[in-house]
Coordinates of C-alpha atoms and ligand atoms in Angstrom, one line a residue:
X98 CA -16.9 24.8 -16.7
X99 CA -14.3 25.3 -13.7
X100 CA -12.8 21.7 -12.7
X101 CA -12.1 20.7 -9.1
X102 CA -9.0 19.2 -9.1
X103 CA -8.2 17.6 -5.7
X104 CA -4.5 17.4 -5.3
X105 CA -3.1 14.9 -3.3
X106 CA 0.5 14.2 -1.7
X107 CA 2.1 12.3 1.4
X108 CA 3.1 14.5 4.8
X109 CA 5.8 14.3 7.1
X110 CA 4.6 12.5 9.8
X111 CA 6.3 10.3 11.7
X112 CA 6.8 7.6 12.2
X113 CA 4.0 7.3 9.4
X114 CA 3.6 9.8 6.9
X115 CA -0.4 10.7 6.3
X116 CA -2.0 11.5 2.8
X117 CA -3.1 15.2 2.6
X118 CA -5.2 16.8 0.0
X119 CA -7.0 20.4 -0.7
X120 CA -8.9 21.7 -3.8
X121 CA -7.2 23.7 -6.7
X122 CA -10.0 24.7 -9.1
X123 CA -8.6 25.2 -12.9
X124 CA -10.2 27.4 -15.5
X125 CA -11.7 25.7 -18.4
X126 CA -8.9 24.2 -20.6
X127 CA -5.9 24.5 -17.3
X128 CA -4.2 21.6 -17.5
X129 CA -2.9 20.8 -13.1
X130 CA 0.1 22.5 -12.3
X131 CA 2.8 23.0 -9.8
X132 CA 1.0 24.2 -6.4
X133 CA 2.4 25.1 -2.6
X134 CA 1.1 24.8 0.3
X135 CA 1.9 25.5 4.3
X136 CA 4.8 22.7 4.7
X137 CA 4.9 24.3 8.8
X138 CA 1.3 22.3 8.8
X139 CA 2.5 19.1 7.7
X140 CA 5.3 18.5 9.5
X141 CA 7.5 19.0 6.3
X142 CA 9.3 22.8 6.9
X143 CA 9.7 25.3 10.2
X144 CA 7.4 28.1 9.9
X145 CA 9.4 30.3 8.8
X146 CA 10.4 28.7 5.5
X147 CA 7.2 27.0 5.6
X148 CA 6.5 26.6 1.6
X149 CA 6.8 23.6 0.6
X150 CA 6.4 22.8 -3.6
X151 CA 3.4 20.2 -4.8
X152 CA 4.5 18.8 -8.3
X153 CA 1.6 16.4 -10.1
X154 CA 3.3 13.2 -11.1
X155 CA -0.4 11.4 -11.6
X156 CA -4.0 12.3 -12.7
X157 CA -6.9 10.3 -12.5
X158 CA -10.5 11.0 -12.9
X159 CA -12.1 12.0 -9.4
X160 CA -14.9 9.2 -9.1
X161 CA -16.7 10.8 -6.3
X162 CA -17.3 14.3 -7.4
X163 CA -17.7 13.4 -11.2
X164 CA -17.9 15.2 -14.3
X165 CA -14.3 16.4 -15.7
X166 CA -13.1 16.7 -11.9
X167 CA -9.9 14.8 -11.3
X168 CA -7.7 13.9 -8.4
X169 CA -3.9 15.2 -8.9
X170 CA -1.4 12.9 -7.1
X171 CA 1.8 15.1 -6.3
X172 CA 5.5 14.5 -5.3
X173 CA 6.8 17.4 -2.7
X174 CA 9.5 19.5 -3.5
X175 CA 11.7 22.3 -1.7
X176 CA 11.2 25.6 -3.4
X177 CA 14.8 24.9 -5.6
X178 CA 12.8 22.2 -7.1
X179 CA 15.2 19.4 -5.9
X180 CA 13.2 16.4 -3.9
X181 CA 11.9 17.5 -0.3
X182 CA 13.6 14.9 2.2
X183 CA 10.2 13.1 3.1
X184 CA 9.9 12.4 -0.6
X185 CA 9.8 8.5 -1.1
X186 CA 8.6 8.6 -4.5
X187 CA 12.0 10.2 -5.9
X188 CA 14.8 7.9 -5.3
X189 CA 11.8 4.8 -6.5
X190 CA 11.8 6.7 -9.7
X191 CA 15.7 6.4 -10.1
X192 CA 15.9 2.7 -9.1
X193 CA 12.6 1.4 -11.1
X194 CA 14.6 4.0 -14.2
X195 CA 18.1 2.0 -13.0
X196 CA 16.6 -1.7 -14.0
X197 CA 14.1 -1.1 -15.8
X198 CA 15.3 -3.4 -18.6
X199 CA 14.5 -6.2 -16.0
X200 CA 11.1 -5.2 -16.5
X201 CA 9.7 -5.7 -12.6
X202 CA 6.1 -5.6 -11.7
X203 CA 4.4 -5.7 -8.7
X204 CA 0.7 -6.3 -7.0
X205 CA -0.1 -5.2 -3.3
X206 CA -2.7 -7.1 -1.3
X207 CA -4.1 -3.5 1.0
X208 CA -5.5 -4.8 4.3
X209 CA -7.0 -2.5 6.5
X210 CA -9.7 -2.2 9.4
X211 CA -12.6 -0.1 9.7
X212 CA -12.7 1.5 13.3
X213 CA -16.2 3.4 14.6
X214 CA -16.2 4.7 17.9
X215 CA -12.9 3.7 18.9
X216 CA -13.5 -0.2 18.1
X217 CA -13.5 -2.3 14.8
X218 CA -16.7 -2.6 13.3
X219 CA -18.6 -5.1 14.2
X220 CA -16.9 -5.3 17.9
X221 CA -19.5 -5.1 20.7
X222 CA -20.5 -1.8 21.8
X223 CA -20.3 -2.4 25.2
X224 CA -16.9 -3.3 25.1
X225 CA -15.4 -7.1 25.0
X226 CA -14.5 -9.1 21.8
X227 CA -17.0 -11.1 19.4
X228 CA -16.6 -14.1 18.9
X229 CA -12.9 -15.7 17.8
X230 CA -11.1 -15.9 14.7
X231 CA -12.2 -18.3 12.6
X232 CA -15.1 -17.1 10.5
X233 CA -15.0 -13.8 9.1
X234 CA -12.3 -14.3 6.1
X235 CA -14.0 -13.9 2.8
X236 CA -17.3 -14.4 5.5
X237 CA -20.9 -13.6 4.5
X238 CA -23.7 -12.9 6.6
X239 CA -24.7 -9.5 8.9
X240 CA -22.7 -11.5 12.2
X241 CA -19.7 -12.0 10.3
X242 CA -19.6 -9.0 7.7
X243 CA -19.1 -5.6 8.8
X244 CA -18.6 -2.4 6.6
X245 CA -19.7 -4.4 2.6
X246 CA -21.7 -1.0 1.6
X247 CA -18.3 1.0 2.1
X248 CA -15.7 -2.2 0.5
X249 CA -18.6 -1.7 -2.4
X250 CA -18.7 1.6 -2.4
X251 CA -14.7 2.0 -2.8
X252 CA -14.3 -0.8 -5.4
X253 CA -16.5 0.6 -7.8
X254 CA -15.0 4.2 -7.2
X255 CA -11.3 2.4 -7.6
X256 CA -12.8 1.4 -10.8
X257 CA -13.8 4.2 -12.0
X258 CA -11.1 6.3 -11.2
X259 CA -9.0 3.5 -13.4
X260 CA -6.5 2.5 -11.2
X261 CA -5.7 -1.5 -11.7
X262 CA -7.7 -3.1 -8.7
X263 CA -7.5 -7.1 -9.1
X264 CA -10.0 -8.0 -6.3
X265 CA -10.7 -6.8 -2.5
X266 CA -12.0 -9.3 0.3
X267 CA -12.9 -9.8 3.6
X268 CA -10.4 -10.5 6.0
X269 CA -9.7 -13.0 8.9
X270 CA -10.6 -10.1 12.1
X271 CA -13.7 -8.5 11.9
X272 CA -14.0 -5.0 10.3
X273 CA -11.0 -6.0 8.6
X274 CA -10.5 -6.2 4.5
X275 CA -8.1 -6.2 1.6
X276 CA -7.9 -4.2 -1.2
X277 CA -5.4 -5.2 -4.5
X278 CA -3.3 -3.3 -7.2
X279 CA -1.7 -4.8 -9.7
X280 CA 0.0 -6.0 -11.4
X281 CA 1.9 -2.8 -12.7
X282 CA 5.0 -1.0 -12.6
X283 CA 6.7 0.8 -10.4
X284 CA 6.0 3.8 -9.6
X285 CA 2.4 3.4 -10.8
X286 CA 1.8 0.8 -8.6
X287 CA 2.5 2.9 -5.4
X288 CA 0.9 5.7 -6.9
X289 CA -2.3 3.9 -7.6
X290 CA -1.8 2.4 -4.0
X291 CA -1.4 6.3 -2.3
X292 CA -5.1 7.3 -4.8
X293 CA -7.0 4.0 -3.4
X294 CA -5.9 4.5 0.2
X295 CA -7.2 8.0 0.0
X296 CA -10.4 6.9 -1.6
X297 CA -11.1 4.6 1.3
X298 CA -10.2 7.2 3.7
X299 CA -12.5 9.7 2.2
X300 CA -15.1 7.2 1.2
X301 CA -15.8 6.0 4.8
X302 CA -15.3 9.1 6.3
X303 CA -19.2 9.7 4.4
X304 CA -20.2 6.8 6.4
X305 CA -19.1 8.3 10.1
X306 CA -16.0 5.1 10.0
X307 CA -12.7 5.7 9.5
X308 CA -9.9 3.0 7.9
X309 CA -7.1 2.4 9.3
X310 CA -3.6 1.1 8.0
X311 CA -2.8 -0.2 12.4
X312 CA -0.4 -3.3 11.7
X313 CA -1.7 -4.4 14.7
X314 CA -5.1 -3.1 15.6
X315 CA -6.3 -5.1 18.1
X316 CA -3.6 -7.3 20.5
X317 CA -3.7 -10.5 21.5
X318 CA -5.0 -13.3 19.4
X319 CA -6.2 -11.5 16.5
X320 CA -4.4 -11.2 12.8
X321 CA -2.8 -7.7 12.4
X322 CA -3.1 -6.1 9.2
X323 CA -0.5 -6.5 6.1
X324 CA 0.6 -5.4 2.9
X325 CA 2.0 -8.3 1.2
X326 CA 4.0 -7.6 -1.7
X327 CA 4.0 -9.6 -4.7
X328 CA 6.8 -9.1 -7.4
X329 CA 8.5 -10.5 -10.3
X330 CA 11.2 -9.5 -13.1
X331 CA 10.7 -10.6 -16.8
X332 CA 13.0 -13.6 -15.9
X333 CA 11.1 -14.6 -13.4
X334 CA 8.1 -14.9 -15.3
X335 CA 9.6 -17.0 -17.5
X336 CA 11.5 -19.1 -15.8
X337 CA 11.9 -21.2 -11.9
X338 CA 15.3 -20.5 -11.1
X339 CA 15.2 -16.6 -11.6
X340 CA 12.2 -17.3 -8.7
X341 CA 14.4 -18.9 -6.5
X342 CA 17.1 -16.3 -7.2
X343 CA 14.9 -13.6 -6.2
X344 CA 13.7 -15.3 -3.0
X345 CA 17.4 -16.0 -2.2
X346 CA 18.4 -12.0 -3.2
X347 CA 15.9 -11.2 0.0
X348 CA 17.4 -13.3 2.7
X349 CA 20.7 -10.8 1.9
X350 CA 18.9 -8.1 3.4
X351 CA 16.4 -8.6 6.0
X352 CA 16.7 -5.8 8.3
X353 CA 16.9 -3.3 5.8
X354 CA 13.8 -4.4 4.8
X355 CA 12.1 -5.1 8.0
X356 CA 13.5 -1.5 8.7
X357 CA 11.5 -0.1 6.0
X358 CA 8.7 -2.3 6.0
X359 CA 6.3 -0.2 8.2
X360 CA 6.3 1.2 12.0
X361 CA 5.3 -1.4 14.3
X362 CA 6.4 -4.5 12.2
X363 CA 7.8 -6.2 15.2
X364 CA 4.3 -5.9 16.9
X365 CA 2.7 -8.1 13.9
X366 CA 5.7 -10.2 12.6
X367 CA 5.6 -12.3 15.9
X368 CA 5.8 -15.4 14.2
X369 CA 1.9 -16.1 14.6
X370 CA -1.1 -15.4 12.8
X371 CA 0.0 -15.9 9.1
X372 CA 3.0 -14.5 10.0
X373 CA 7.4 -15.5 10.4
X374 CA 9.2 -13.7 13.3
X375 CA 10.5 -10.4 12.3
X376 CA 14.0 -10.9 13.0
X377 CA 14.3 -14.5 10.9
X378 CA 14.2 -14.8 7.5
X379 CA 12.5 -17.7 5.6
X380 CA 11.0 -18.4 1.9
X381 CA 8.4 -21.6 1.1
X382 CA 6.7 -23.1 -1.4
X383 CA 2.7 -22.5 -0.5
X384 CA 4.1 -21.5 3.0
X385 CA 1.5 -18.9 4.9
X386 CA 3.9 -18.8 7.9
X387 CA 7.4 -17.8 5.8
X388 CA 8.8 -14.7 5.3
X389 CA 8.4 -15.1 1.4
X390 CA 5.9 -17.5 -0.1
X391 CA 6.4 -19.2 -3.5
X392 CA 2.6 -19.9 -4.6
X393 CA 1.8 -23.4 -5.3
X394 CA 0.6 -22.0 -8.8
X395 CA 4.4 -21.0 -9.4
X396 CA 6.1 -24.0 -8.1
X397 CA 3.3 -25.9 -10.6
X398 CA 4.2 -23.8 -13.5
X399 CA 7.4 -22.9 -12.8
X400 CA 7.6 -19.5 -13.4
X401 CA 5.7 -16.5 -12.0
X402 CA 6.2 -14.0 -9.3
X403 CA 6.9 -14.1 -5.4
X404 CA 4.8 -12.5 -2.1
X405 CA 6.7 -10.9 0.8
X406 CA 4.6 -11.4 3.1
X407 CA 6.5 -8.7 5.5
X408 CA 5.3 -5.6 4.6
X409 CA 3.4 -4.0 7.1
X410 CA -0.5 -2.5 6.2
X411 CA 1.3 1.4 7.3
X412 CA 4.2 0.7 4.6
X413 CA 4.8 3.4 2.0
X414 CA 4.6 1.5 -1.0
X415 CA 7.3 3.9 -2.9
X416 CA 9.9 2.3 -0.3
X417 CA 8.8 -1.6 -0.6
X418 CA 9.1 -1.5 -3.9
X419 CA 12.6 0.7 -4.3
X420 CA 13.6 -2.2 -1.9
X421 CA 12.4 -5.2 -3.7
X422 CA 13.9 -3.7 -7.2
X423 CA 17.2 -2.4 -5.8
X424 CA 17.9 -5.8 -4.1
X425 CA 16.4 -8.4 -6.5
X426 CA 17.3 -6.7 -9.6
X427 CA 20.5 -5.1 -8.3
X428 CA 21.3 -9.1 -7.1
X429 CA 20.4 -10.8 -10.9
X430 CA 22.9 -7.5 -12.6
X431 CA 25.1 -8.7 -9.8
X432 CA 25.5 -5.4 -8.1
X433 CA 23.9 -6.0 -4.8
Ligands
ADP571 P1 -3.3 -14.1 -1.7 O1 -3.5 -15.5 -2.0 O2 -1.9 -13.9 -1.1 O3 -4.3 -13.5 -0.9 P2 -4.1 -12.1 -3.7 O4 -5.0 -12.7 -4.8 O5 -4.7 -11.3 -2.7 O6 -3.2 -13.3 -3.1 O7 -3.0 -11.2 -4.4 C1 -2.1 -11.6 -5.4 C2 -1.5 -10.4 -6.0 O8 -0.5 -10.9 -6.9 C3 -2.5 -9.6 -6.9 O9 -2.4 -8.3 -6.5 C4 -1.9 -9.8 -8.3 O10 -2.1 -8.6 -9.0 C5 -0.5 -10.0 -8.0 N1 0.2 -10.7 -9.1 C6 -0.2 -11.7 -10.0 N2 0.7 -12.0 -10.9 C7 1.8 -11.3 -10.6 C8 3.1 -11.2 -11.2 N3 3.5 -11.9 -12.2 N4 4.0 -10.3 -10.6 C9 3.6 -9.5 -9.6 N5 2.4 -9.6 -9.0 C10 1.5 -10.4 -9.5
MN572 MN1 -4.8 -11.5 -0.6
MN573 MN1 -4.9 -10.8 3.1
MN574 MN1 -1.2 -12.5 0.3

C-alpha cells in the first residue's frame, strides 16, 4: 500500500514564519526522504533560484489520515546542503549538542485563540464584546466555553500521533486555550511543538475556525496570548540554588530575549494581564506578574524547573529554547 506522507517545514515569512506542508506519497517499504519544493512561494529564495531543499529531521504517525501514513517534519536547506538562513532548528541543534551534558529540558504552555468570521469564538456576532474577563479560564458551560469539540478533537490526535502533550485548558479570553509539551529535550520539544501547532491548524480548519498564535488578539482589557517556557538543567532539578542561578543567568540578557521572543511582544508584555513590562526584567517566587516565576512547588521542594513567562504565543520554539540553553547553561560552564 502507497503511504501519504505529509511533509511539513517552517517558511520565510516575516516577521512570523508560517508552517507549510504538501503530500509526498512513498512506495511500499520507502522510507521519507530528502524533497524540494518552490522556495520563490515561500518567501525563502528569488524565483530564479527558487529550489529550496526539505530534509526530514522528525516522523510521527499522521493521526488524521491513519493507517501507516505519517507526518514528516523537515529542516530547509540550500541546494549545497548547508542550513537555509530562515532555518532556526540548525544552530538549536549545535547549542542543545554544546551542553548537552547539562542535560536541559523544557515544557511549553501553547496558548492560542480560535477566530470565525473575523472574531474569537464565542464573541457576539453583531459585533461588541461578551461579557468581561473573569470567567472563562478552565470555564465550563456553552456561555463560557467556546471551541471544546476541536480542543478534544486535537488532544486526542496529539496523542495519537505520540508527541508528549501534559495537559491543554481553557484560557482566561474567550475562544482562547492552551496546549502543553513536555517535558523533553531540545530539539524534540520544538519539534513536537511545530507537529501540534500544525495539527490544530489543520484540525480546525475541518470545523470552518481557524487558530491563531496573535500575542495580542483582541486590545484593550483582555489577556493576549503566550508561550510560557518552562526549563531546567539536571542541577537544577536537584538542587535550589542552581534555580536561582538560572533565574539570575536571564536578567543578563533581557533584550536578546525579548528580541527573539515573538513579533509584537511589546503589545502583550505591558505589564498587565499576567504579564511584567517588556523592557524590565524580574523573577518571583509564585509571582504571575514577573518576568520569570519560581513555582511555589519548587520554592517548597527546592529544586525543580523555572517558567519565562515572556515568550510570546508567535515564538518559534527552536529560538526560545537555543536562548534559554545558550544563556543558562552557557552562564553555569561560565561562558556567558
Ligand atoms: P501553569 O501553572 O504555568 O499554567 P502548566 O501546567 O500549564 O503550568 O505547565 C507547566 C509545564 O511545565 C508543563 O508543560 C510541564 O511539562 C513543564 N515541566 C514540569 N516539570 C518540568 C521540569 N522539571 N523542567 C521543565 N519543564 C517542566
Ligand atoms: Mn499553563
Ligand atoms: Mn496559560
Ligand atoms: Mn504558565
Amino acid at each position: 500500500m502507497a503511504v501519504k506522507a505529509e511533509y511539513l517545514w517552517v517558511d520565510g515569512t516575516q516577521p512570523t514564519a508560517k508552517l507549510r506542508s504538501k503530500t509526498k506519497i512513498l512506495a511500499d517499504g520507502e522510507q521519507p526522504g530528502i524533497w524540494g519544493f518552490d522556495g520563490s512561494s515561500t518567501n525563502q529564495a528569488p524565483g530564479d533560484k527558487s529550489d529550496c531543499v526539505l530534509r526530514p529531521v522528525f516522523t510521527c504517525p499522521d493521526p488524521l489520515r491513519g493507517g501507516d501514513n505519517i507526518i514528516v517534519l523537515c529542516e530547509v536547506e540550500l541546494i549545497d546542503g548547508t542550513p537555509h538562513p530562515t532555518n532556526t532548528r540548525a544552530p538549536l541543534v549545535e547549542v542543545a549538542a554544546k551542553y548537552a551534558d547539562q542535560e536541559p529540558i523544557f515544557g511549553i504552555e501553547q496558548e492560542y485563540t480560535f477566530f470565525k468570521d473575523g472574531r474569537p469564538l464565542g464573541f457576539p456576532v453583531g459585533g461588541g464584546y461578551p461579557a468581561p474577563q473573569g470567567g472563562y479560564y478552565c470555564g465550563v458551560g456553552a456561555d463560557e466555553v467556546f471551541g471544546r469539540e476541536i480542543v478534544e478533537e486535537h488532544m486526542d490526535a496529539v496523542l495519537a500521533a505520540g508527541l508528549h502533550l501534559s495537559g491543554i485548558n481553557a484560557e482566561v479570553m474567550p475562544g482562547q486555550w492552551e496546549f502543553q509539551i513536555g517535558p523533553v529535550a531540545a530539539p524534540l520539544v520544538a519539534d513536537e511543538l511545530w507537529v501540534a501547532r500544525w495539527l490544530l491548524y489543520r484540525i480546525a480548519e475541518d470545523h470552518g475556525v481557524s487558530a491563531t498564535l496573535d500575542p495580542k488578539p483582541v486590545k484593550g482589557d483582555w489577556n493576549g496570548a503566550g508561550a510560557h517556557t518552562n526549563f531546567s538543567t539536571k542541577a537544577m532539578r536537584e538542587g535550589y540554588d542552581a534555580i536561582i542561578a538560572g533565574a539570575e543567568a536571564l536578567g543578563k540578557k533581557r533584550q536578546e530575549h525579548v528580541d527573539g521572543y515573538g513579533a509584537g511582544i511589546d503589545q502583550r508584555l505591558t505589564g498587565l494581564h499576567e504579564t511584567a513590562p517588556w523592557t524590565e526584567y524580574s523573577y518571583g517566587v509564585s509571582d504571575r506578574g514577573a518576568s520569570v516565576r519560581i513555582p511555589w512547588q519548587v520554592e517548597k521542594d527546592g529544586k525543580g524547573y523555572i517558567e519565562d513567562r515572556r515568550p510570546n504565543a508567535n515564538v518559534d520554539p527552536y529560538v526560545v529554547t537555543r536562548l534559554l540553553i545558550d544563556t543558562i547553561c552557557g552562564d553555569a560552564a561560565g561562558q556567558a
